[in-house]
Coordinates of C-alpha atoms in Angstrom, one line a residue:
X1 CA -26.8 14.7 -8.6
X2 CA -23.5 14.6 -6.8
X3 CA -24.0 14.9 -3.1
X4 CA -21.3 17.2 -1.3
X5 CA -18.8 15.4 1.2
X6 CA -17.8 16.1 4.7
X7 CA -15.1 17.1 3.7
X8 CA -15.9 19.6 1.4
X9 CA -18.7 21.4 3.9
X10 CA -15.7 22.2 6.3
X11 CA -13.6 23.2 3.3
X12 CA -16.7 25.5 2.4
X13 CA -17.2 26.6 5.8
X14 CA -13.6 27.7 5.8
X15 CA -13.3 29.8 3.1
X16 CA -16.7 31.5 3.8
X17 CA -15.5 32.3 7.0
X18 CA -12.1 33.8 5.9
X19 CA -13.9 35.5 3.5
X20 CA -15.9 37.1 5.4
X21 CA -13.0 38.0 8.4
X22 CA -11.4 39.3 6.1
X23 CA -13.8 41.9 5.3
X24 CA -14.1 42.8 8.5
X25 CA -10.7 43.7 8.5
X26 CA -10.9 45.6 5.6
X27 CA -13.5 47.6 6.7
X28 CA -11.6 48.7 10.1
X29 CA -8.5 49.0 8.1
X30 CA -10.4 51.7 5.8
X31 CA -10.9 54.0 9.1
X32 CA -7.6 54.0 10.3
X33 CA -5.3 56.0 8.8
X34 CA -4.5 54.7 5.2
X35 CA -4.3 51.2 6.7
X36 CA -6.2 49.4 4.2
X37 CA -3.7 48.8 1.3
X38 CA -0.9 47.5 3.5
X39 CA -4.4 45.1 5.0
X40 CA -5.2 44.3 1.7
X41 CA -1.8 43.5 0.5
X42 CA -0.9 41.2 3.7
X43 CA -5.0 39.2 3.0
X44 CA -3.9 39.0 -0.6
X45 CA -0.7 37.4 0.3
X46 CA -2.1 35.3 2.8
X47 CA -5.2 34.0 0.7
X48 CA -2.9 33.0 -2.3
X49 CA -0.9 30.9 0.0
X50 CA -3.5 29.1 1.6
X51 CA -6.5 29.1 -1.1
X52 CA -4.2 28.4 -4.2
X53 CA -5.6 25.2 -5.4
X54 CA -3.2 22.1 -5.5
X55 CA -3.9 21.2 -9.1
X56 CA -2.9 24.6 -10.2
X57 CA -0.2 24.8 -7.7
X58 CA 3.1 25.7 -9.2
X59 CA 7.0 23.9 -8.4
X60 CA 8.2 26.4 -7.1
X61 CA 5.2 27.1 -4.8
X62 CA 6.1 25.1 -1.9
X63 CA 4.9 24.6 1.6
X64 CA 7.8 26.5 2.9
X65 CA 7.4 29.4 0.5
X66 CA 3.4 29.4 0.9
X67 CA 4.1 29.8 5.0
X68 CA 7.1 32.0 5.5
X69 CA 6.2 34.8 2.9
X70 CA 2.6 35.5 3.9
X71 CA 4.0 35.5 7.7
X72 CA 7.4 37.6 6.6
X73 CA 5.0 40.2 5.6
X74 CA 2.2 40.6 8.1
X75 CA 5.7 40.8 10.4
X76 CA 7.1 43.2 8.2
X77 CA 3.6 45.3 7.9
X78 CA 4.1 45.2 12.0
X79 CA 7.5 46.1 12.1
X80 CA 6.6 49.1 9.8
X81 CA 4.4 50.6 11.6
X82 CA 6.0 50.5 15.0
X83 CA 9.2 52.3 12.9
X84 CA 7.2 55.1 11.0
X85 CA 5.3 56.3 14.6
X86 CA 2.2 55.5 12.5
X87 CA -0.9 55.6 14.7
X88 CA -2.5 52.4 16.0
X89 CA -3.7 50.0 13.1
X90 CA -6.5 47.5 14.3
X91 CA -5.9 44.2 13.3
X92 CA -8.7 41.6 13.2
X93 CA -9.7 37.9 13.0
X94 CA -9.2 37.8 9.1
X95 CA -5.3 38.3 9.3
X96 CA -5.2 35.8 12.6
X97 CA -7.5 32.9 10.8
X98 CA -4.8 33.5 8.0
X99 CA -1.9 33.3 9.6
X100 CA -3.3 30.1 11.9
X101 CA -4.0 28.1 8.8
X102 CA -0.1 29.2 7.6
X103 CA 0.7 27.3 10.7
X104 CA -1.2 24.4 10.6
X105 CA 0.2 23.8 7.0
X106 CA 3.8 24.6 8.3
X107 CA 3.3 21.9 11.0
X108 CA 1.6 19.5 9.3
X109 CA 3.4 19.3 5.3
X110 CA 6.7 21.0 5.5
X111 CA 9.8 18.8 5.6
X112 CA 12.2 19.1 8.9
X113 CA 13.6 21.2 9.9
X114 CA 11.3 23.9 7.9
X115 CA 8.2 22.6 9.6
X116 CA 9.5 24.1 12.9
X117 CA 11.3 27.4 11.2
X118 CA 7.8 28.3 9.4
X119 CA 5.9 27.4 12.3
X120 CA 7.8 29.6 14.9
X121 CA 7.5 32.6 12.1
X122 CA 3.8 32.4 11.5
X123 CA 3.7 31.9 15.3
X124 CA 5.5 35.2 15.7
X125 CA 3.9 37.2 13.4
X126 CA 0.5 36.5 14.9
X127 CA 2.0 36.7 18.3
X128 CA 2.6 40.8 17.6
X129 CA -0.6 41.6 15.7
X130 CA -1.7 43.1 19.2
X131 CA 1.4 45.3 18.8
X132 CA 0.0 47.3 16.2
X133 CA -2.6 48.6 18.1
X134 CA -1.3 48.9 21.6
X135 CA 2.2 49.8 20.3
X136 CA 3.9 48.8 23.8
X137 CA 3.3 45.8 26.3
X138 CA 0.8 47.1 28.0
X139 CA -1.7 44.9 30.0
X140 CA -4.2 44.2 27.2
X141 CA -1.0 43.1 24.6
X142 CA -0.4 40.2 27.6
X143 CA -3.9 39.1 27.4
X144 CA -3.8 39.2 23.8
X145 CA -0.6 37.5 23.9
X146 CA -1.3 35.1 26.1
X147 CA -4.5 34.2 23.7
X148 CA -2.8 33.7 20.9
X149 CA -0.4 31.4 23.0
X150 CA -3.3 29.2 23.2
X151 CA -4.5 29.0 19.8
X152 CA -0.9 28.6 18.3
X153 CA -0.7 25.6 20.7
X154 CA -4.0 24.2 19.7
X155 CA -3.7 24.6 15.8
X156 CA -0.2 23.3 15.8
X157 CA -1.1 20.1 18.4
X158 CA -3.9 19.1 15.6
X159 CA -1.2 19.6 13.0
X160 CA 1.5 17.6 14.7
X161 CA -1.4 14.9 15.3
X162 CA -2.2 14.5 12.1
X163 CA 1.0 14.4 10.7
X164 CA 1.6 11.6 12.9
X165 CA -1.2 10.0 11.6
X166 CA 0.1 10.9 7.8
X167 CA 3.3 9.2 8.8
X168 CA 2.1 6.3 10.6
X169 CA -0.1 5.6 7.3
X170 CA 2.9 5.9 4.7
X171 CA 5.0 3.4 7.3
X172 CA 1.7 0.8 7.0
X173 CA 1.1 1.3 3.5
X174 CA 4.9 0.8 2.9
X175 CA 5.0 -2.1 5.1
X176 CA 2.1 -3.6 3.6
X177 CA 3.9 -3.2 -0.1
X178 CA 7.3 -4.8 1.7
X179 CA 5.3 -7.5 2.7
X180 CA 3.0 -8.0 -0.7
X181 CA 6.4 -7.9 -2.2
X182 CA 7.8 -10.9 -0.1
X183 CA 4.4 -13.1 -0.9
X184 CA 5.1 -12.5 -4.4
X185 CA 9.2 -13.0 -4.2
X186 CA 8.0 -16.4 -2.3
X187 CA 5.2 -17.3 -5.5
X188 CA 8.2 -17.1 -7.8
X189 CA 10.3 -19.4 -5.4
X190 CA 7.8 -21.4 -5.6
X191 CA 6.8 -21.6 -9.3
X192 CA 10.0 -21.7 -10.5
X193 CA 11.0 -24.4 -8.2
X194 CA 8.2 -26.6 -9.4
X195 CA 8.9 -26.3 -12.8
X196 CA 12.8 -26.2 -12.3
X197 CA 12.1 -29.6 -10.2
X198 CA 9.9 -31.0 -13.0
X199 CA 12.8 -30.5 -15.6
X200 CA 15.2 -31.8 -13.7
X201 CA 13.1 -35.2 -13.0
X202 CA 12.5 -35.7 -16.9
X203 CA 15.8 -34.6 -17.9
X204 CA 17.1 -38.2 -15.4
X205 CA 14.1 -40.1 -17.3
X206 CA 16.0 -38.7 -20.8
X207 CA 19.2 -40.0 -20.2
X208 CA 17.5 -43.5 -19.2
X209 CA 15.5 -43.7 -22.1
X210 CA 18.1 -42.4 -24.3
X211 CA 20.1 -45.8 -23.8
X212 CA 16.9 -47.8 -23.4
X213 CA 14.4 -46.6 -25.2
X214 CA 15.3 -44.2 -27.4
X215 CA 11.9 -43.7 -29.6
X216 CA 10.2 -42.3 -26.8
X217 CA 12.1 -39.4 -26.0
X218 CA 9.9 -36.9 -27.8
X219 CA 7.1 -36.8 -25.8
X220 CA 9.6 -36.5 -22.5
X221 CA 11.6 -33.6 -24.6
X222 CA 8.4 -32.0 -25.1
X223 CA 7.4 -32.4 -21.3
X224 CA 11.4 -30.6 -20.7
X225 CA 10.2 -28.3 -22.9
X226 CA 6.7 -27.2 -21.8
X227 CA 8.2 -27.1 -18.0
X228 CA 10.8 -24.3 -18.8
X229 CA 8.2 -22.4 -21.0
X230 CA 6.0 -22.4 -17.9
X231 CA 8.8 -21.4 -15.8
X232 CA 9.6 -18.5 -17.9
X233 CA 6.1 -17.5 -18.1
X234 CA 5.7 -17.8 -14.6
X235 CA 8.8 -15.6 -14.1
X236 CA 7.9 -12.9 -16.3
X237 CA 3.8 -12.5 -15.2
X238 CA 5.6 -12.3 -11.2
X239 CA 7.9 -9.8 -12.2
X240 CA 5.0 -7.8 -14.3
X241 CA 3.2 -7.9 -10.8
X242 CA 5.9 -6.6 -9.3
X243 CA 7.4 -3.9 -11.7
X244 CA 3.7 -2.7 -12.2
X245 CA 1.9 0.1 -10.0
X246 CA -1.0 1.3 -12.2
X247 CA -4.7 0.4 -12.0
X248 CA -4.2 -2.1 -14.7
X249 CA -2.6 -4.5 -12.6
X250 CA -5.6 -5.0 -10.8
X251 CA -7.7 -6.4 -13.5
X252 CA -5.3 -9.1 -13.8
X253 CA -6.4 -12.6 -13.2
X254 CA -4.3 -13.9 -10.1
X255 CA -1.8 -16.1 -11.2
X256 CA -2.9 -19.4 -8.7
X257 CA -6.5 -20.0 -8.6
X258 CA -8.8 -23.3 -8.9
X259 CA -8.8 -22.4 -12.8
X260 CA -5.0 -23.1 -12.9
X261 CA -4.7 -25.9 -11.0
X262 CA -6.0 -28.0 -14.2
X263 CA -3.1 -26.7 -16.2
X264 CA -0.7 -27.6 -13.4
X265 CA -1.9 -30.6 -13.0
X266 CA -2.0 -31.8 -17.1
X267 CA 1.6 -30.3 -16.9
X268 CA 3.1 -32.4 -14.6
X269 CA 1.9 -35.4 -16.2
X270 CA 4.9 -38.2 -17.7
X271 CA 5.1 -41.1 -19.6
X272 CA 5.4 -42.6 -16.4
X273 CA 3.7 -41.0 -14.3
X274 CA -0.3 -40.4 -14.4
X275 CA -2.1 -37.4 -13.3
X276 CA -5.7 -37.5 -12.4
X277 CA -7.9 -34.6 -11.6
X278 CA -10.8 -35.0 -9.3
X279 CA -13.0 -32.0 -9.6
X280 CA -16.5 -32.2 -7.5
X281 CA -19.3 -29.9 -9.7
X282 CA -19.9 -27.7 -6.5
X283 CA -16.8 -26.4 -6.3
X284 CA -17.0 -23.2 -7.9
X285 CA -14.7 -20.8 -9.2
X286 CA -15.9 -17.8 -7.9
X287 CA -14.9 -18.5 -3.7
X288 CA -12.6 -16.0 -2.4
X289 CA -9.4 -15.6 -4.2
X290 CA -7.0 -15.8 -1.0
X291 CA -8.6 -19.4 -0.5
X292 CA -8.2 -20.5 -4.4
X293 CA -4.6 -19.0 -4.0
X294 CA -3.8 -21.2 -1.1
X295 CA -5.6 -24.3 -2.3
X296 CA -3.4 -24.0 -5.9
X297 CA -0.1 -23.8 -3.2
X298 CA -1.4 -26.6 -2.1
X299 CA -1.4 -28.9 -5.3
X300 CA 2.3 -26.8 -6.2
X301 CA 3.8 -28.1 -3.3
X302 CA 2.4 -31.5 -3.1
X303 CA 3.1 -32.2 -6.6
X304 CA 7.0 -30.8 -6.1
X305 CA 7.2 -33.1 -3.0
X306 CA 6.5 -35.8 -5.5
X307 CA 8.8 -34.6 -8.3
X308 CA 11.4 -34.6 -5.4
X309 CA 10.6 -37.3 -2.9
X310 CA 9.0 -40.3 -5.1
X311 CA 9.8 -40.2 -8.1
X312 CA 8.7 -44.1 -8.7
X313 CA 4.8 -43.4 -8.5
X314 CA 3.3 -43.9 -11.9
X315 CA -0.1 -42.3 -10.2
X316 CA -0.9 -39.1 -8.4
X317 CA -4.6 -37.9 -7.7
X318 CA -5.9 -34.7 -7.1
X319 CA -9.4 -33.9 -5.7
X320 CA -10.9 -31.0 -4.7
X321 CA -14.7 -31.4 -3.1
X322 CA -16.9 -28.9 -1.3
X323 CA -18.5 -30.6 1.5
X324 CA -21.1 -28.3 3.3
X325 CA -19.3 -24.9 3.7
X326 CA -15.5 -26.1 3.6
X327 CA -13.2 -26.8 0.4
X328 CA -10.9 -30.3 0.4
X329 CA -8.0 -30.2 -1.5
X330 CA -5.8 -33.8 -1.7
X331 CA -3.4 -35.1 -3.3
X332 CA -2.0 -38.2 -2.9
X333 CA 0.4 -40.7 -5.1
X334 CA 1.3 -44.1 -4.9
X335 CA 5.1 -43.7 -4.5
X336 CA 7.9 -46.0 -2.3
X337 CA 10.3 -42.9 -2.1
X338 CA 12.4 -44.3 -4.6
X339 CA 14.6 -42.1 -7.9
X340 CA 15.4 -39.5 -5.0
X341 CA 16.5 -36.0 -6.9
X342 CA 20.4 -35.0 -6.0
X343 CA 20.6 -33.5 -2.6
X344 CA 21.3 -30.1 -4.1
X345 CA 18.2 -30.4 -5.8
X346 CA 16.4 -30.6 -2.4
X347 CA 14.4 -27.8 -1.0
X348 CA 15.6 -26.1 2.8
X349 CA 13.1 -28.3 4.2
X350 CA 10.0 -25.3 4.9
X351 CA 7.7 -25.8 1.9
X352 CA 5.3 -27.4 4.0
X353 CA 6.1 -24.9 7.0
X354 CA 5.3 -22.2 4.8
X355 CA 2.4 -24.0 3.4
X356 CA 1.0 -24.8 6.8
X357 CA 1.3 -21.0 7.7
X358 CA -0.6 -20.0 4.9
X359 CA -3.7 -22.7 5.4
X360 CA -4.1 -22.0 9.3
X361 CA -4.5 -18.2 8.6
X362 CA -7.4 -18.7 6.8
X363 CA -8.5 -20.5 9.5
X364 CA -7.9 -24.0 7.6
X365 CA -5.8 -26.7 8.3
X366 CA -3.1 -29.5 6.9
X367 CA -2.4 -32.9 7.1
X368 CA 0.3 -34.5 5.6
X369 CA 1.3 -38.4 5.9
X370 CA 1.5 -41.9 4.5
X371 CA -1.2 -42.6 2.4
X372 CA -3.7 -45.4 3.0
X373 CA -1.4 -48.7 1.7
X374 CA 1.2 -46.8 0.3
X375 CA 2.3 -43.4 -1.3
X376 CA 2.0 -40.3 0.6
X377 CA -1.3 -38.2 1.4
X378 CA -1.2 -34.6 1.5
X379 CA -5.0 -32.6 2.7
X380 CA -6.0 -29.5 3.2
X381 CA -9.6 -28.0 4.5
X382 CA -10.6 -24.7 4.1
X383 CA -13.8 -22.9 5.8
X384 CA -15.3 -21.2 2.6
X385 CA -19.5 -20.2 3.8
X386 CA -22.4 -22.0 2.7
X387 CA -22.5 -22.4 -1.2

């Protein structure tokens, strides 16, 4: 059994009482003079405008339409019968709940400038409803006047509030999709640099081994080759992320968790350079995903650093281990910092900037340095909850 919303009890409340207002004015319409099908005609109008549901809603029915004819009428019906000397026609709270809720949608979802044109004409119309009856400014039009001054002020101050609030959402939401858009931009900076980096490096060991040793250059042609495959793939699932809007996208799995960091690390192995993956049992795949994202930067990053900065280790060591309620990634080689990659070849210098960035707002941190005898040492330590 579906239980009704909030929402939908004031929506409910709404209609019943417009419903039954305008019955009211029906029935005092009926008395007064053959009043009741110009009444019944201005209602009718009114309650098409503002009941007509959106899924059904037509183009050509728009929020500047729905507000200005309903309002051109009543004003019209007004105008008519100060003009024809017709005896005073009551008006009641049907025809002003009507014309209120034409104004709070004029305020609140037309587009500028129409928002204040169809505000100031449903404004006016209701403004001289008292006309009708008084037929001349007399005393009681001012207070009637004067009241409806208030509630035009008060239903258009809630409309112009929350259509600030409509507007400051769509600039958050469309900041927050600028900003997703710039992570991902950076992801394929960053994949594509790794795997650019890592054909690069074997592509120098091809040439050496081509005049050297040229019966192994399969395996290093296959490394070339598996590194721009990656690349590509890499590419194409980034741009998919960001070319995509539907629901779909969200069952993705995340390209950079814990589960790929075991491809990335068989894929950056040589022939002469040895990859080993450290994996402690407790760490689990299922931590948070911003944490398994940051953790496969982590490895990215170190492992490009080595690609660019020491290309003479012949081992590099990955571990991840969950002590207590924190993840440890490391990654360390034994590298001098010789076979340096051409200078163009060389990063601006803010991989580990970036990197840093990324760990401390997760409330983690980073350590990079010499190594313990030689090669280079890069940690990171993430607070992840009890296991």
């Amino acid at each position: 059994m579906r239980s009704t919303s909030p929402r939908g009890c004031v929506r409910g409340f709404g209609v019943g009482f417009l419903l039954a207002a305008s019955v009211y004015d029906l029935l005092i319409a009926d008395g007064s003079h053959h009043a009741l099908w110009p009444s019944a005609t201005v209602l009718l109008v009114g309650f098409a405008a503002v009941l007509w549901p959106v899924g059904r809603r037509p183009r050509w029915l728009t929020p500047q339409l729905r507000t200005a004819v309903p309002a051109g009428v009543s004003a019209l019906f007004t105008t008519g019968v100060l003009l024809t000397g017709r005896p005073e026609v009551p008006f009641g709270p049907g025809e002003v709940a009507v014309l209120l809720s034409l104004l709070f949608i004029a305020v609140r979802h037309c587009p500028w400038p129409w928002a204040l044109a169809c505000g100031v004409l449903d404004a006016v119309a209701l403004l001289l409803l008292p006309v009708r009856y008084f037929r001349s400014l007399q005393e009681e039009v001012l207070v009637y006047a004067l009241l409806g001054l208030v509630l035009v002020g008060l239903t258009a101050g809630l409309a112009a509030y929350l259509r600030s609030l409509d507007y400051r959402r769509t600039v958050m939401l469309s900041e927050t999709r600028r900003a997703e858009r710039v992570a991902i931009a950076a992801d394929l900076h960053d994949f594509v640099a790794h795997h650019v980096t890592g054909i690069l490096v074997q592509t120098q060991m091809a040439r050496m081994m081509a005049a050297r040793q040229p019966q192994d250059l399969d395996p290093v042609l296959a490394g070339i080759e598996r590194a721009a495959t990656e690349a590509l793939a890499s590419m194409r699932r980034t741009v998919g992320v960001l070319r995509d809007t539907g629901p779909e996208t969200a069952d993705r799995r995340p390209v950079g968790d814990l589960a790929g960091v075991t491809d990335l690390v068989e894929g950056f192995a040589t022939p002469a350079q040895k990859t080993v993956l450290q994996r402690d049992p407790a760490v689990s795949d299922d931590l948070p995903h911003e944490v398994q994202a940051a953790a496969f930067r982590v490895v990215q990053e170190a492992l490009t650093n080595v690609r660019r900065h020491a290309g003479d280790a012949t081992r590099v060591t990955v571990r991840l281990a969950r002590p207590g309620d924190r993840l440890e990634v490391t990654v360390t080689d034994d590298g001098h910092g010789g076979i340096q990659l051409p200078e163009a070849a060389h990063g601006g210098g803010f991989g580990l900037v970036g990197l840093r960035e990324r760990v401390t707002a997760l409330g983690g941190e980073l350590r990079a340095g010499p190594g313990a005898g030689q090669g280079w040492r890069v940690s990171a330590t993430f607070p992840v909850g009890k296991g």
